[in-house]
Amino acid sequence: MASKDAQNQRSRSLPGFLPGASDPDHDLHISPSNPGNQVWQRGPPPPGSLPPGLEYLSQLDLIIIHQQVELLGMILGTETSNKYEIKNSLGQRIYFAVEESICFNRTFCSTLRSCTLKITDNSGREVITVNRPLRCNSCWCPCYLQELEIQAPPGTIVGYVAQKWDPFLPKFAIQNADKEDILKIVGPCATCGCFGDVDFEVKTINEKLTIGKISKYWSGFVNDVFTNADNFGIHVPADLDVTVKAAMIGACFLFDFMFFEHSLAGL
């Protein structure tokens, strides 16, 4: 508890991208349906102007992303469009994400493919669009590296996730709409989990202070070897700007494509 308090205190001192913290217990409504199938009902938005639909993120310090198993792809051995459930720490679904891409790209460009991920809330309204162009992915190629564009609402660019060249570690930057770096993400030297979680640390621009992490959870030998179903957790300060949280959701999708799309890579 003391460690969490200290982390929250450090995060509130970071300028620019951390707005004033809202009440962490602000109007959480739980659907009385089956607990395993719960969805988060929207309460009154916190003070201030938020992109429509992103008020769900304003109180969260943990966002869980669960990739759905594609049985058709498992049976036929083909690459199908990815689908993800985005949940809060109670397991309540807050968003659903679907990849839009053409079969040719999925077959011949594989994990480098260009695609669009459309994120909708529980009412079916599209609230976030993630655009991924076809880019390179090599530690030996310092140009034309991976990049995502984040729109919230669709049509309004709020940020980017940009890969930074490094010969040893996977490094990325969370950028604002003007492509200015506001946070860094640093992954491990080896993204092979070896039967454990893989953590990407979220750091300040100078990489001296860690304010959170994005974890790829190890889901067991059978799941990781024989399916492409990956699970991620985003651990960040609750009062982090919602557009930055949206960018981190996009970063999870990018990490899934780059490092864990093929089953054996997720071990």
mmCIF file with all atom_site columns, C-alpha atoms in Angstrom, residues 26-107:
data_model
loop_
_atom_site.group_PDB
_atom_site.id
_atom_site.type_symbol
_atom_site.label_atom_id
_atom_site.label_alt_id
_atom_site.label_comp_id
_atom_site.label_asym_id
_atom_site.label_entity_id
_atom_site.label_seq_id
_atom_site.pdbx_PDB_ins_code
_atom_site.Cartn_x
_atom_site.Cartn_y
_atom_site.Cartn_z
_atom_site.occupancy
_atom_site.B_iso_or_equiv
_atom_site.pdbx_formal_charge
_atom_site.auth_seq_id
_atom_site.auth_comp_id
_atom_site.auth_asym_id
_atom_site.auth_atom_id
_atom_site.pdbx_PDB_model_num
ATOM 1  C CA . HIS A 1 26  ? -16.356 8.118   -8.491  1.00 0.00 ? 26  HIS A CA 1
ATOM 2  C CA . ASP A 1 27  ? -19.650 6.499   -9.533  1.00 0.00 ? 27  ASP A CA 1
ATOM 3  C CA . LEU A 1 28  ? -18.754 2.920   -10.368 1.00 0.00 ? 28  LEU A CA 1
ATOM 4  C CA . HIS A 1 29  ? -21.914 1.086   -11.416 1.00 0.00 ? 29  HIS A CA 1
ATOM 5  C CA . ILE A 1 30  ? -21.873 -2.704  -11.551 1.00 0.00 ? 30  ILE A CA 1
ATOM 6  C CA . SER A 1 31  ? -24.302 -4.660  -13.660 1.00 0.00 ? 31  SER A CA 1
ATOM 7  C CA . PRO A 1 32  ? -26.146 -7.212  -11.486 1.00 0.00 ? 32  PRO A CA 1
ATOM 8  C CA . SER A 1 33  ? -25.870 -9.864  -14.188 1.00 0.00 ? 33  SER A CA 1
ATOM 9  C CA . ASN A 1 34  ? -23.560 -12.861 -14.151 1.00 0.00 ? 34  ASN A CA 1
ATOM 10 C CA . PRO A 1 35  ? -20.270 -11.703 -12.501 1.00 0.00 ? 35  PRO A CA 1
ATOM 11 C CA . GLY A 1 36  ? -18.219 -13.415 -15.192 1.00 0.00 ? 36  GLY A CA 1
ATOM 12 C CA . ASN A 1 37  ? -20.084 -11.435 -17.839 1.00 0.00 ? 37  ASN A CA 1
ATOM 13 C CA . GLN A 1 38  ? -20.287 -8.051  -16.171 1.00 0.00 ? 38  GLN A CA 1
ATOM 14 C CA . VAL A 1 39  ? -20.059 -4.791  -18.050 1.00 0.00 ? 39  VAL A CA 1
ATOM 15 C CA . TRP A 1 40  ? -19.278 -1.405  -16.629 1.00 0.00 ? 40  TRP A CA 1
ATOM 16 C CA . GLN A 1 41  ? -22.235 0.964   -16.782 1.00 0.00 ? 41  GLN A CA 1
ATOM 17 C CA . ARG A 1 42  ? -21.319 4.590   -17.387 1.00 0.00 ? 42  ARG A CA 1
ATOM 18 C CA . GLY A 1 43  ? -21.825 7.012   -14.488 1.00 0.00 ? 43  GLY A CA 1
ATOM 19 C CA . PRO A 1 44  ? -21.626 10.806  -14.612 1.00 0.00 ? 44  PRO A CA 1
ATOM 20 C CA . PRO A 1 45  ? -18.320 11.918  -16.175 1.00 0.00 ? 45  PRO A CA 1
ATOM 21 C CA . PRO A 1 46  ? -15.703 13.539  -13.932 1.00 0.00 ? 46  PRO A CA 1
ATOM 22 C CA . PRO A 1 47  ? -15.124 17.292  -14.133 1.00 0.00 ? 47  PRO A CA 1
ATOM 23 C CA . GLY A 1 48  ? -13.439 18.595  -17.240 1.00 0.00 ? 48  GLY A CA 1
ATOM 24 C CA . SER A 1 49  ? -13.794 17.924  -20.939 1.00 0.00 ? 49  SER A CA 1
ATOM 25 C CA . LEU A 1 50  ? -13.015 14.353  -21.994 1.00 0.00 ? 50  LEU A CA 1
ATOM 26 C CA . PRO A 1 51  ? -13.264 12.810  -25.452 1.00 0.00 ? 51  PRO A CA 1
ATOM 27 C CA . PRO A 1 52  ? -16.660 11.079  -25.633 1.00 0.00 ? 52  PRO A CA 1
ATOM 28 C CA . GLY A 1 53  ? -16.422 7.494   -24.455 1.00 0.00 ? 53  GLY A CA 1
ATOM 29 C CA . LEU A 1 54  ? -13.074 7.887   -22.702 1.00 0.00 ? 54  LEU A CA 1
ATOM 30 C CA . GLU A 1 55  ? -14.690 8.785   -19.366 1.00 0.00 ? 55  GLU A CA 1
ATOM 31 C CA . TYR A 1 56  ? -14.596 5.033   -18.693 1.00 0.00 ? 56  TYR A CA 1
ATOM 32 C CA . LEU A 1 57  ? -10.799 5.278   -18.445 1.00 0.00 ? 57  LEU A CA 1
ATOM 33 C CA . SER A 1 58  ? -10.640 8.271   -16.108 1.00 0.00 ? 58  SER A CA 1
ATOM 34 C CA . GLN A 1 59  ? -10.767 6.223   -12.883 1.00 0.00 ? 59  GLN A CA 1
ATOM 35 C CA . LEU A 1 60  ? -8.760  3.150   -13.866 1.00 0.00 ? 60  LEU A CA 1
ATOM 36 C CA . ASP A 1 61  ? -5.251  2.248   -12.750 1.00 0.00 ? 61  ASP A CA 1
ATOM 37 C CA . LEU A 1 62  ? -5.486  -1.250  -14.272 1.00 0.00 ? 62  LEU A CA 1
ATOM 38 C CA . ILE A 1 63  ? -6.778  -2.051  -17.750 1.00 0.00 ? 63  ILE A CA 1
ATOM 39 C CA . ILE A 1 64  ? -6.959  -5.695  -18.805 1.00 0.00 ? 64  ILE A CA 1
ATOM 40 C CA . ILE A 1 65  ? -6.903  -6.718  -22.469 1.00 0.00 ? 65  ILE A CA 1
ATOM 41 C CA . HIS A 1 66  ? -7.972  -10.243 -23.378 1.00 0.00 ? 66  HIS A CA 1
ATOM 42 C CA . GLN A 1 67  ? -7.584  -11.525 -26.923 1.00 0.00 ? 67  GLN A CA 1
ATOM 43 C CA . GLN A 1 68  ? -10.381 -13.805 -28.045 1.00 0.00 ? 68  GLN A CA 1
ATOM 44 C CA . VAL A 1 69  ? -9.539  -17.263 -29.362 1.00 0.00 ? 69  VAL A CA 1
ATOM 45 C CA . GLU A 1 70  ? -10.271 -17.680 -33.058 1.00 0.00 ? 70  GLU A CA 1
ATOM 46 C CA . LEU A 1 71  ? -11.298 -21.328 -33.483 1.00 0.00 ? 71  LEU A CA 1
ATOM 47 C CA . LEU A 1 72  ? -11.481 -21.045 -37.284 1.00 0.00 ? 72  LEU A CA 1
ATOM 48 C CA . GLY A 1 73  ? -7.886  -19.881 -37.442 1.00 0.00 ? 73  GLY A CA 1
ATOM 49 C CA . MET A 1 74  ? -6.801  -22.715 -35.141 1.00 0.00 ? 74  MET A CA 1
ATOM 50 C CA . ILE A 1 75  ? -8.567  -25.352 -37.244 1.00 0.00 ? 75  ILE A CA 1
ATOM 51 C CA . LEU A 1 76  ? -7.520  -24.071 -40.662 1.00 0.00 ? 76  LEU A CA 1
ATOM 52 C CA . GLY A 1 77  ? -4.123  -22.715 -39.636 1.00 0.00 ? 77  GLY A CA 1
ATOM 53 C CA . THR A 1 78  ? -4.950  -19.317 -41.138 1.00 0.00 ? 78  THR A CA 1
ATOM 54 C CA . GLU A 1 79  ? -4.467  -15.819 -39.766 1.00 0.00 ? 79  GLU A CA 1
ATOM 55 C CA . THR A 1 80  ? -7.812  -14.251 -38.866 1.00 0.00 ? 80  THR A CA 1
ATOM 56 C CA . SER A 1 81  ? -8.634  -10.727 -37.719 1.00 0.00 ? 81  SER A CA 1
ATOM 57 C CA . ASN A 1 82  ? -7.830  -10.159 -34.060 1.00 0.00 ? 82  ASN A CA 1
ATOM 58 C CA . LYS A 1 83  ? -10.533 -9.366  -31.533 1.00 0.00 ? 83  LYS A CA 1
ATOM 59 C CA . TYR A 1 84  ? -9.986  -8.119  -27.986 1.00 0.00 ? 84  TYR A CA 1
ATOM 60 C CA . GLU A 1 85  ? -12.062 -7.535  -24.870 1.00 0.00 ? 85  GLU A CA 1
ATOM 61 C CA . ILE A 1 86  ? -10.925 -4.579  -22.766 1.00 0.00 ? 86  ILE A CA 1
ATOM 62 C CA . LYS A 1 87  ? -11.865 -4.853  -19.093 1.00 0.00 ? 87  LYS A CA 1
ATOM 63 C CA . ASN A 1 88  ? -11.382 -3.123  -15.755 1.00 0.00 ? 88  ASN A CA 1
ATOM 64 C CA . SER A 1 89  ? -9.820  -4.730  -12.685 1.00 0.00 ? 89  SER A CA 1
ATOM 65 C CA . LEU A 1 90  ? -13.170 -6.321  -11.732 1.00 0.00 ? 90  LEU A CA 1
ATOM 66 C CA . GLY A 1 91  ? -13.361 -8.159  -15.036 1.00 0.00 ? 91  GLY A CA 1
ATOM 67 C CA . GLN A 1 92  ? -16.151 -5.944  -16.374 1.00 0.00 ? 92  GLN A CA 1
ATOM 68 C CA . ARG A 1 93  ? -15.945 -5.299  -20.096 1.00 0.00 ? 93  ARG A CA 1
ATOM 69 C CA . ILE A 1 94  ? -15.671 -1.615  -20.960 1.00 0.00 ? 94  ILE A CA 1
ATOM 70 C CA . TYR A 1 95  ? -14.663 -1.837  -24.626 1.00 0.00 ? 95  TYR A CA 1
ATOM 71 C CA . PHE A 1 96  ? -14.465 -4.311  -27.485 1.00 0.00 ? 96  PHE A CA 1
ATOM 72 C CA . ALA A 1 97  ? -11.824 -4.044  -30.229 1.00 0.00 ? 97  ALA A CA 1
ATOM 73 C CA . VAL A 1 98  ? -11.948 -5.568  -33.706 1.00 0.00 ? 98  VAL A CA 1
ATOM 74 C CA . GLU A 1 99  ? -9.186  -5.582  -36.298 1.00 0.00 ? 99  GLU A CA 1
ATOM 75 C CA . GLU A 1 100 ? -10.070 -4.572  -39.844 1.00 0.00 ? 100 GLU A CA 1
ATOM 76 C CA . SER A 1 101 ? -7.579  -5.827  -42.437 1.00 0.00 ? 101 SER A CA 1
ATOM 77 C CA . ILE A 1 102 ? -7.630  -7.669  -45.728 1.00 0.00 ? 102 ILE A CA 1
ATOM 78 C CA . CYS A 1 103 ? -6.821  -11.358 -46.078 1.00 0.00 ? 103 CYS A CA 1
ATOM 79 C CA . PHE A 1 104 ? -3.893  -10.627 -48.408 1.00 0.00 ? 104 PHE A CA 1
ATOM 80 C CA . ASN A 1 105 ? -2.161  -8.501  -45.769 1.00 0.00 ? 105 ASN A CA 1
ATOM 81 C CA . ARG A 1 106 ? -2.765  -11.037 -43.001 1.00 0.00 ? 106 ARG A CA 1
ATOM 82 C CA . THR A 1 107 ? -1.408  -13.859 -45.183 1.00 0.00 ? 107 THR A CA 1
#
